[in-house]
Amino acid sequence: MNKFSIAIHGGAGTILPALMTPQKELLYRQALTDAIAAGAAILEKGGSAIDAVEAAVVSLENFPLFNAGKGAVFTNKGTHEMDAAIMNGLNLEAGAVSGVSSIQNPISLARLVMEKSGHVFLSGTEAEKFAKLQGLPFQLPEYFYIEERYKQWQDLKDSDSYQLDHTDKTEQGEKKFGTVGAVARDVHGNLAAATSTGGMTNKKFGRIGDTPIIGSGTYANNNTCAISCTGHGEYFIRAVVAYDISCLMEYKGLSLAEACQMVVQDKLVKMGGEGGLVAIDKHGNIELPFNSEGMYRAWQYAGESIFTAIYK
Amino acid sequence: MNKFSIAIHGGAGTILPALMTPQKELLYRQALTDAIAAGAAILEKGGSAIDAVEAAVVSLENFPLFNAGKGAVFTNKGTHEMDAAIMNGLNLEAGAVSGVSSIQNPISLARLVMEKSGHVFLSGTEAEKFAKLQGLPFQLPEYFYIEERYKQWQDLKDSDSYQLDHTDKTEQGEKKFGTVGAVARDVHGNLAAATSTGGMTNKKFGRIGDTPIIGSGTYANNNTCAISCTGHGEYFIRAVVAYDISCLMEYKGLSLAEACQMVVQDKLVKMGGEGGLVAIDKHGNIELPFNSEGMYRAWQYAGESIFTAIYK
């Protein structure tokens, strides 16, 4: 019972070997390994699950190829609007932000919302005022400028279409859901979940996806599981995906694997909701289900190696 | 099975007879009756639950004494930031908005988000652009100016405190959670839920409560129930209140009454989460549980009278 485990994702979608170069794949696998290592370093020393998921997501937010933090995609206005959420399974405390633009690590802002604001969910430029008061690092737009992302936006900006993610080319049927997330169980048996996203390329109207919605994109409860989702957020909101898995375990007695199977491979598929999630139960078991072509993911059980995977 | 039913609320909290005048109570009861009548008129003609809950909430939004629409409270900046959500139990489609300022009826914007945006959740001034494109009625700040609300804000604006609702006086321990909402079952057996709020007096940092969070403040599913909540939103988010009731029915086989009892009178009370909700199940049974001193509420079963209630 005193073993930790940790799992992360860097987004799901139509991620196919044919669309990848060996160099790029190596970069992705290194970034996934680094993020697991950042979280595991805390867990190995007896640190908390909440510290570990924050550290893992900060690492993913700082890697430019994932759509979160530094790698956030451009909105229709040429800006960056990021969402994030974190939840502590020990006390069901939670923090979330939406539509923040200049924060280096939105997940750390979500953590401060949880611990210092008296609220759960803050939004927009007003949330940035809270971040300033808390002394969080801000970045100028240059920090978030990545040529590949800019080109993706230029390809779409005069159209009405938006892109669910950071694809190299808007090829027919290709979709990626750019989000990063982490779940962990610490040696004390506490669970936590964290999720962060840069949203959709060319998005309009202040759209908010499932990432900052407690119960949909992010949820943690020591009695059941911790969940971080990535996918077509509208479906994940309507299906209340993260809490659904928790309820299937708590009220119906399903295992984590059975609950994940039912929600990701059955319910979401029937609705048309593409994506996946990483999940961990109170015993430390890890599941990484997805119904798309691929999902950037990695995981580690205490005392074992770090595993990374991208395709099915 | 072909009978309709409808229930609404106008907020919960420390609502005590000693703090009410007979004239004001009459106004509240008339407003509640009018809102039920607006929804029931649709249901009686065989109209849909989704049309009925929208009509009932529009009626409540237009009544200045409830904290939603016209009666929305002032933020720390002296503005109005309103949130709303709607969900159709027939197809699990949902729409939500947060932080909109000039929309006469935020619930109608949530409905248009559900039907016309391709998204579920839009926010802020960007969401207002979507509303303009859809031709929704806007209002100038004067429309939302209500002297009592302005005084409430003046009492708080130079402080760091915020008020969870529209109380006449910030008396010790007095709290009201200003939200309006409706749930309905139509004669075709379809369920729907709608919720709208003006947030908290003197609120800062773009705080979002449970109202626009699908699964927390608002949820509808023909297989289980429709729910609209009012209360201390942070707790309702962390407890995923609306979907929790649905899951207790679907996965644990509880009745609507049993599920409401467990969530509102047990789980929320243990967390410290004050408030209540209106709920309707697929058979048309209505529940109106709350753990606060009072909740403005009304309900009607087809062929019966309209009932209104305020206190325990």
XYZ file of C-alpha atoms in Angstrom:
624
model
C 0.000 0.000 0.000
C 2.927 2.382 0.480
C 3.989 2.426 -3.154
C 3.524 5.451 -5.340
C 2.484 5.536 -8.978
C 2.086 8.282 -11.532
C 0.707 8.640 -15.079
C 0.621 11.547 -17.514
C -0.719 12.437 -20.955
C 0.210 15.013 -23.577
C -2.980 14.886 -25.616
C -4.869 12.378 -27.769
C -6.053 12.287 -31.377
C -5.092 11.161 -34.841
C -1.482 10.602 -33.952
C -0.053 8.215 -36.553
C 3.503 6.975 -37.140
C 3.281 8.187 -40.754
C 2.875 11.769 -39.523
C 5.858 11.621 -37.175
C 9.605 11.935 -37.721
C 11.990 9.845 -35.599
C 13.588 13.053 -34.303
C 10.258 14.462 -33.210
C 9.150 11.225 -31.619
C 12.357 11.221 -29.587
C 11.629 14.759 -28.404
C 8.122 13.792 -27.323
C 9.295 10.676 -25.495
C 11.996 12.665 -23.713
C 9.470 15.309 -22.632
C 7.117 12.627 -21.316
C 9.988 10.953 -19.436
C 11.086 14.270 -17.947
C 7.559 15.025 -16.716
C 7.205 11.629 -15.048
C 10.642 12.069 -13.494
C 9.662 15.486 -12.121
C 6.612 13.999 -10.406
C 8.313 10.769 -9.305
C 11.189 12.685 -7.694
C 8.649 14.172 -5.284
C 6.787 10.918 -4.691
C 9.990 8.938 -4.028
C 10.840 11.237 -1.139
C 7.405 10.736 0.402
C 6.058 13.959 -1.096
C 2.379 14.512 -1.808
C 0.393 13.497 -4.879
C -0.770 17.104 -5.311
C 2.839 18.364 -5.450
C 3.715 15.574 -7.893
C 0.908 16.240 -10.389
C 1.638 19.969 -10.313
C 5.348 19.345 -10.981
C 4.601 16.903 -13.819
C 2.182 19.319 -15.487
C 4.572 22.270 -15.085
C 7.156 20.173 -16.929
C 4.662 19.462 -19.730
C 3.549 23.119 -19.846
C 7.164 24.185 -20.343
C 7.688 21.843 -23.330
C 6.818 23.724 -26.543
C 5.377 20.786 -28.507
C 2.439 20.197 -26.157
C -0.568 22.507 -26.348
C -0.406 23.974 -22.848
C 1.667 26.731 -21.268
C 4.558 27.660 -23.567
C 3.161 25.571 -26.435
C -0.393 26.963 -26.262
C -2.064 27.444 -29.651
C -3.293 30.767 -31.039
C -6.910 31.897 -30.668
C -8.855 33.643 -33.423
C -7.499 36.970 -32.106
C -3.893 35.790 -32.202
C -3.761 35.523 -28.440
C -3.345 32.581 -26.074
C -6.159 31.561 -23.743
C -5.227 28.792 -21.367
C -7.304 26.703 -18.963
C -6.170 24.470 -16.094
C -7.506 22.592 -13.080
C -6.151 20.656 -10.124
C -7.881 18.539 -7.476
C -6.739 16.961 -4.234
C -8.349 13.581 -3.546
C -7.575 13.840 0.170
C -10.039 16.651 0.923
C -11.851 17.162 -2.402
C -10.370 20.634 -2.657
C -10.038 21.947 -6.184
C -8.821 24.948 -8.160
C -9.370 25.949 -11.774
C -8.738 28.832 -14.165
C -9.968 29.616 -17.665
C -8.978 32.116 -20.307
C -5.664 33.248 -18.793
C -3.144 34.696 -21.242
C 0.235 35.542 -19.793
C 0.730 33.065 -16.979
C 3.816 30.890 -17.468
C 2.291 27.922 -15.646
C -1.515 27.973 -15.465
C -1.518 24.791 -13.358
C 0.319 26.640 -10.580
C -2.324 29.362 -10.754
C -5.046 26.692 -10.409
C -3.192 25.396 -7.345
C -3.121 28.880 -5.803
C -6.820 29.346 -6.564
C -7.424 26.134 -4.605
C -5.288 27.160 -1.664
C -5.499 30.946 -1.429
C -8.576 32.363 -3.150
C -11.514 30.981 -1.162
C -12.945 30.001 -4.549
C -12.652 27.084 -6.951
C -12.840 28.655 -10.399
C -11.453 32.054 -11.526
C -11.455 33.334 -15.102
C -9.970 35.732 -17.611
C -7.974 38.889 -17.017
C -9.472 39.087 -13.528
C -7.858 35.737 -12.692
C -4.552 37.212 -13.852
C -4.950 39.962 -11.237
C -5.156 37.251 -8.605
C -2.021 35.653 -10.100
C -0.167 39.003 -9.839
C -1.146 39.370 -6.201
C 0.217 35.873 -5.608
C 3.487 36.716 -7.350
C 3.248 34.063 -10.080
C 5.621 34.404 -13.066
C 4.121 36.144 -16.105
C 5.451 35.965 -19.654
C 5.277 38.320 -22.618
C 3.568 37.108 -25.824
C 7.017 36.308 -27.305
C 7.407 33.471 -24.818
C 4.311 31.794 -26.246
C 5.273 32.488 -29.881
C 6.127 29.247 -31.640
C 6.478 29.391 -35.396
C 4.683 26.124 -36.057
C 1.704 27.208 -33.948
C 1.622 30.578 -35.666
C 1.482 28.895 -39.068
C -1.335 26.637 -37.888
C -3.284 29.719 -36.926
C -2.489 31.554 -40.167
C -3.888 28.601 -42.099
C -7.180 28.911 -40.218
C -7.569 32.517 -39.143
C -9.656 33.774 -42.038
C -11.943 30.775 -41.904
C -14.739 29.924 -39.552
C -13.102 26.673 -38.655
C -11.141 25.919 -35.570
C -8.768 23.125 -34.854
C -8.937 20.917 -31.867
C -5.220 20.784 -31.626
C -1.690 21.282 -32.690
C -1.378 19.276 -35.859
C 1.390 19.906 -38.324
C -1.020 19.896 -41.198
C -4.774 20.071 -41.204
C -4.996 16.814 -43.051
C -8.354 15.305 -43.774
C -9.704 13.719 -40.632
C -6.642 14.443 -38.591
C -7.431 15.691 -35.136
C -5.385 16.082 -32.005
C -6.658 17.238 -28.674
C -3.948 19.322 -27.152
C -4.047 18.998 -23.434
C -1.600 17.769 -20.829
C -2.388 16.109 -17.540
C -1.162 14.014 -14.660
C -2.561 11.734 -11.962
C -0.670 10.328 -9.008
C -0.976 8.247 -5.868
C 1.547 9.069 -3.149
C 2.998 6.699 -0.530
C 0.455 7.963 1.981
C -2.390 6.752 -0.256
C -3.492 10.192 -1.372
C -4.612 10.802 -4.963
C -4.463 13.958 -7.088
C -5.174 15.061 -10.660
C -4.071 18.038 -12.758
C -4.885 19.123 -16.330
C -3.790 22.086 -18.470
C -4.542 23.181 -22.037
C -4.022 25.899 -24.603
C -7.438 25.206 -26.125
C -8.174 25.066 -29.834
C -6.333 26.804 -32.676
C -8.419 29.729 -33.967
C -10.994 29.317 -31.192
C -13.571 32.063 -30.750
C -16.132 33.312 -28.294
C -14.134 32.481 -25.166
C -14.861 28.777 -25.569
C -14.098 26.700 -22.479
C -13.551 22.944 -22.820
C -13.582 20.194 -20.226
C -10.084 20.826 -18.816
C -11.061 23.298 -16.034
C -14.416 21.651 -15.305
C -14.172 19.680 -12.060
C -15.936 16.364 -12.681
C -15.502 16.499 -16.459
C -11.822 16.962 -17.389
C -10.322 16.686 -13.914
C -11.329 14.853 -10.726
C -9.691 13.207 -7.714
C -11.128 11.408 -4.694
C -9.097 9.193 -2.344
C -12.038 6.772 -2.109
C -12.104 6.040 -5.820
C -9.678 7.472 -8.371
C -7.874 10.429 -9.907
C -8.602 11.292 -13.564
C -7.183 13.722 -16.131
C -8.840 13.821 -19.569
C -7.917 14.877 -23.098
C -10.284 14.904 -26.010
C -13.129 16.705 -27.731
C -14.053 18.669 -24.619
C -17.700 19.303 -25.434
C -18.445 15.570 -25.242
C -16.392 15.179 -22.073
C -18.453 17.949 -20.430
C -21.800 16.491 -21.486
C -20.750 13.024 -20.261
C -19.208 14.366 -16.999
C -16.447 11.871 -17.815
C -14.101 12.073 -14.820
C -16.783 11.927 -12.142
C -18.661 9.242 -14.080
C -15.685 6.907 -13.688
C -15.526 7.721 -9.979
C -19.263 7.015 -9.547
C -19.115 3.735 -11.476
C -16.471 2.618 -8.992
C -18.121 3.988 -5.842
C -21.774 3.195 -6.553
C -21.608 0.262 -8.943
C -18.492 -1.458 -7.607
C -16.640 -1.489 -10.917
C -12.852 -1.676 -10.991
C -10.937 1.270 -12.442
C -10.287 -0.751 -15.608
C -13.975 -1.672 -16.001
C -15.141 1.891 -15.382
C -12.608 3.305 -17.877
C -13.658 0.731 -20.465
C -17.330 1.592 -20.092
C -16.887 5.370 -20.239
C -14.116 5.739 -22.847
C -14.806 2.780 -25.152
C -18.584 2.587 -24.888
C -20.389 5.726 -23.646
C -18.080 8.274 -25.309
C -17.847 6.290 -28.540
C -21.657 6.139 -28.796
C -21.867 9.913 -28.307
C -19.100 10.545 -30.858
C -16.674 11.825 -28.241
C -13.070 11.198 -29.261
C -10.228 11.254 -26.748
C -8.782 9.527 -23.733
C -7.613 9.934 -20.181
C -5.121 8.828 -17.559
C -6.448 7.332 -14.337
C -5.149 5.916 -11.091
C -7.099 4.178 -8.322
C -6.602 4.143 -4.564
C -4.421 1.019 -4.804
C -2.156 2.750 -7.333
C -3.368 0.859 -10.401
C -2.944 2.861 -13.596
C -5.200 2.952 -16.669
C -4.543 4.961 -19.847
C -7.564 4.354 -22.115
C -8.251 6.255 -25.352
C -10.576 5.752 -28.318
C -8.511 7.829 -30.776
C -5.556 6.703 -32.906
C -3.029 7.698 -30.323
C -2.344 9.458 -27.043
C 0.978 10.802 -25.792
C 1.350 9.055 -22.456
C 3.776 7.797 -19.846
C 3.591 6.096 -16.485
C 5.671 4.699 -13.667
C 5.072 2.367 -10.740
C 7.422 2.849 -7.773
C 10.624 0.858 -8.250
C 9.940 0.183 -11.928
C 11.033 1.912 -15.134
C 9.318 4.848 -16.791
C 7.235 3.726 -19.782
C 6.313 6.039 -22.654
C 3.867 5.359 -25.504
C 2.261 7.284 -28.335
C 0.300 4.969 -30.608
C -2.262 2.235 -29.965
C -46.766 8.708 -17.844
C -48.097 11.545 -20.022
C -48.347 14.108 -17.253
C -46.018 17.057 -17.026
C -44.470 18.540 -13.915
C -42.279 21.553 -13.248
C -40.335 23.002 -10.315
C -38.334 26.204 -9.878
C -36.167 27.973 -7.330
C -35.152 31.581 -6.745
C -32.196 30.974 -4.441
C -31.543 29.506 -0.997
C -29.967 30.799 2.209
C -30.766 32.440 5.517
C -34.263 33.456 4.495
C -36.241 34.028 7.682
C -39.764 35.392 8.220
C -38.331 38.030 10.570
C -36.304 39.497 7.691
C -39.276 39.667 5.316
C -42.166 42.120 4.952
C -45.621 40.853 3.954
C -45.515 43.079 0.861
C -42.183 41.680 -0.241
C -43.229 38.109 0.421
C -46.262 38.655 -1.786
C -44.025 39.959 -4.570
C -41.760 36.910 -4.335
C -44.687 34.481 -4.329
C -46.234 36.204 -7.329
C -42.924 36.058 -9.224
C -42.568 32.341 -8.451
C -46.171 31.710 -9.559
C -45.621 33.652 -12.782
C -42.496 31.656 -13.602
C -44.243 28.316 -13.068
C -47.156 29.542 -15.165
C -44.778 30.536 -17.987
C -43.311 27.040 -18.073
C -46.585 25.200 -17.500
C -48.294 27.062 -20.357
C -45.794 25.419 -22.706
C -46.018 21.976 -21.107
C -49.840 21.967 -21.117
C -49.862 22.345 -24.891
C -47.498 19.402 -25.292
C -44.446 21.646 -25.596
C -40.970 20.498 -24.682
C -39.295 20.478 -21.276
C -36.385 22.475 -22.698
C -38.735 25.263 -23.877
C -40.497 25.207 -20.501
C -37.371 25.552 -18.347
C -36.059 28.347 -20.566
C -39.381 30.220 -20.306
C -39.544 29.778 -16.530
C -35.969 31.020 -16.060
C -36.521 33.986 -18.419
C -39.462 34.955 -16.193
C -37.259 34.716 -13.077
C -34.404 36.623 -14.787
C -36.803 39.481 -15.576
C -37.927 39.828 -11.942
C -35.679 42.361 -10.171
C -35.660 40.753 -6.721
C -33.898 37.569 -7.832
C -30.148 37.622 -8.416
C -30.136 36.773 -12.119
C -30.700 38.795 -15.275
C -32.256 42.171 -14.381
C -31.663 41.634 -10.656
C -28.000 40.616 -10.973
C -25.789 41.907 -8.157
C -22.786 44.221 -8.637
C -19.229 42.891 -8.943
C -16.216 44.528 -7.314
C -15.862 46.684 -10.445
C -19.485 47.843 -10.317
C -20.383 45.680 -13.298
C -22.660 42.679 -13.691
C -21.239 39.274 -14.565
C -23.851 36.641 -15.150
C -23.603 32.870 -15.634
C -26.193 30.424 -16.962
C -26.569 26.850 -18.187
C -29.213 24.661 -19.782
C -29.302 20.925 -20.494
C -31.630 18.713 -22.483
C -32.154 15.271 -20.929
C -33.299 13.819 -24.254
C -29.895 13.983 -25.983
C -27.558 15.202 -23.213
C -26.950 18.390 -25.174
C -25.952 21.349 -23.044
C -25.080 25.032 -23.279
C -23.488 27.383 -20.757
C -22.116 30.910 -20.477
C -20.089 32.700 -17.833
C -19.158 36.306 -17.200
C -21.620 37.942 -19.620
C -22.558 41.528 -18.827
C -25.205 43.048 -21.064
C -27.395 40.140 -22.103
C -31.011 40.581 -21.039
C -31.563 36.837 -20.653
C -28.398 34.786 -20.171
C -30.408 31.542 -20.171
C -31.453 32.202 -23.766
C -27.800 32.722 -24.673
C -26.966 29.370 -23.030
C -29.723 27.800 -25.143
C -28.223 29.295 -28.330
C -24.749 28.100 -27.322
C -26.236 24.596 -27.063
C -28.012 24.775 -30.415
C -25.905 27.012 -32.642
C -22.295 27.310 -31.469
C -20.891 23.806 -31.855
C -19.633 24.255 -28.299
C -20.981 23.796 -24.777
C -19.406 26.623 -22.781
C -18.615 30.191 -23.940
C -17.344 32.982 -21.710
C -16.912 36.704 -21.208
C -17.070 39.492 -23.765
C -16.298 36.938 -26.478
C -19.534 35.111 -25.612
C -21.338 38.437 -26.023
C -20.024 38.609 -29.602
C -21.693 35.269 -30.244
C -24.899 36.663 -28.695
C -24.767 39.683 -31.041
C -24.382 37.436 -34.063
C -27.436 35.508 -32.872
C -29.453 38.707 -32.459
C -30.157 38.332 -28.740
C -31.458 41.425 -26.877
C -28.788 43.456 -25.075
C -29.369 45.958 -22.298
C -27.496 49.039 -21.119
C -26.138 49.107 -17.533
C -29.194 51.190 -16.479
C -31.414 48.158 -17.029
C -29.439 46.225 -14.413
C -29.264 49.164 -11.977
C -31.361 48.455 -8.903
C -30.935 50.779 -5.957
C -30.985 48.045 -3.313
C -28.316 46.066 -5.139
C -26.207 49.182 -5.573
C -26.362 49.858 -1.827
C -25.365 46.260 -1.089
C -22.313 46.763 -3.256
C -21.461 50.153 -1.726
C -21.486 48.537 1.707
C -18.890 46.016 0.558
C -16.872 47.588 -2.226
C -13.980 48.933 -0.193
C -13.636 45.706 1.721
C -12.128 42.414 0.731
C -15.321 40.601 1.508
C -17.904 39.440 -0.936
C -21.464 38.446 -0.376
C -22.976 35.263 -1.571
C -26.198 36.959 -2.298
C -28.708 39.700 -2.265
C -29.463 40.244 1.386
C -30.964 43.479 2.599
C -28.441 43.738 5.376
C -25.219 41.897 5.931
C -26.399 40.595 9.235
C -24.237 38.225 11.164
C -24.524 34.772 9.692
C -27.078 35.778 7.122
C -26.392 34.329 3.716
C -28.442 33.978 0.584
C -27.372 32.273 -2.596
C -28.820 34.224 -5.460
C -29.559 31.914 -8.308
C -32.685 30.965 -10.192
C -33.452 27.671 -11.859
C -36.056 25.348 -13.281
C -36.519 21.654 -14.008
C -39.342 20.087 -15.992
C -40.706 16.840 -17.368
C -42.852 17.212 -20.471
C -45.742 14.982 -21.553
C -43.371 13.117 -23.873
C -41.254 12.056 -20.902
C -38.341 14.371 -21.680
C -36.480 16.150 -18.884
C -34.611 19.472 -18.900
C -32.833 21.773 -16.447
C -31.859 25.454 -16.534
C -30.011 27.697 -14.061
C -29.020 31.388 -14.108
C -27.219 33.672 -11.655
C -25.792 37.137 -11.129
C -23.030 35.736 -8.926
C -21.847 37.274 -5.677
C -22.003 40.930 -4.619
C -18.520 42.501 -4.803
C -17.052 39.369 -6.399
C -13.549 39.617 -7.830
C -11.166 37.762 -10.095
C -13.821 36.548 -12.542
C -15.063 33.952 -10.060
C -17.295 31.286 -11.590
C -19.648 29.278 -9.364
C -21.497 26.026 -9.976
C -24.344 27.475 -12.062
C -22.710 27.093 -15.528
C -20.881 23.876 -14.652
C -22.650 20.940 -16.293
C -22.786 18.167 -13.669
C -22.436 20.553 -10.713
C -25.125 23.264 -10.821
C -27.108 21.962 -13.778
C -27.762 18.480 -15.228
C -30.507 16.615 -17.094
C -30.748 13.032 -18.322
C -33.993 11.338 -19.395
C -32.833 8.093 -17.769
C -32.518 9.607 -14.310
C -33.369 13.186 -13.406
C -33.088 16.916 -14.060
C -31.413 19.101 -11.418
C -30.890 22.844 -10.875
C -28.879 23.939 -7.832
C -28.494 27.035 -5.691
C -25.988 27.425 -2.896
C -22.385 28.058 -1.989
C -21.137 27.185 -5.462
C -17.606 26.154 -4.514
C -18.950 23.208 -2.512
C -21.410 22.281 -5.239
C -18.530 22.146 -7.756
C -16.285 20.031 -5.527
C -19.184 17.619 -4.812
C -20.349 17.519 -8.484
C -23.805 17.747 -6.922
C -26.181 17.464 -9.878
C -24.462 14.514 -11.544
C -23.948 12.831 -8.172
C -27.726 12.624 -7.723
C -28.068 11.217 -11.238
C -25.367 8.582 -10.574
C -26.857 7.540 -7.233
C -30.093 6.828 -9.110
C -28.530 5.153 -12.153
C -25.757 3.131 -10.518
C -27.012 2.575 -6.971
C -30.735 2.320 -7.669
C -31.736 5.086 -5.257
C -34.995 6.963 -5.737
C -34.836 10.683 -6.472
C -35.881 11.418 -2.887
C -33.205 9.120 -1.434
C -30.488 10.531 -3.696
C -31.448 14.128 -2.844
C -31.454 13.313 0.857
C -27.987 11.754 0.704
C -26.387 14.564 -1.306
C -28.062 17.658 0.161
C -28.642 16.608 3.789
C -25.610 14.389 4.306
C -22.686 14.852 1.884
C -23.017 18.629 1.467
C -23.677 19.204 5.162
C -20.521 17.269 6.098
C -18.475 19.388 3.671
C -20.041 22.625 4.953
C -21.856 23.293 1.702
C -25.016 25.306 2.256
C -27.818 25.442 -0.308
C -30.443 23.418 -2.094
C -31.814 22.332 -5.441
C -34.916 21.463 -7.403
C -35.136 18.037 -8.993
C -37.514 15.995 -11.104
C -37.257 12.342 -12.083
C -38.336 10.516 -15.229
C -41.724 9.729 -13.695
C -42.305 13.411 -12.966
C -41.730 13.216 -9.199
C -40.503 16.494 -7.752
C -38.043 17.063 -4.901
C -37.007 20.469 -3.513
C -34.398 19.742 -0.806
C -32.287 22.399 0.939
C -30.100 22.489 4.038
C -30.326 26.259 4.577
C -33.016 28.206 6.437
C -35.072 28.776 3.345
C -35.297 28.491 -0.430
C -37.602 30.412 -2.737
C -39.384 27.636 -4.596
C -42.520 26.639 -6.467
C -43.822 23.578 -8.264
C -46.775 22.207 -10.161
C -47.971 18.766 -11.183
C -50.224 18.680 -14.275
C -53.852 19.288 -13.328
C -52.987 20.493 -9.841
C -52.455 23.943 -8.338
C -49.220 25.893 -8.278
C -47.544 25.709 -4.860
C -45.068 28.315 -3.629
C -42.894 28.151 -0.500
C -40.060 30.150 1.039
C -39.233 28.850 4.522
C -38.577 25.391 5.918
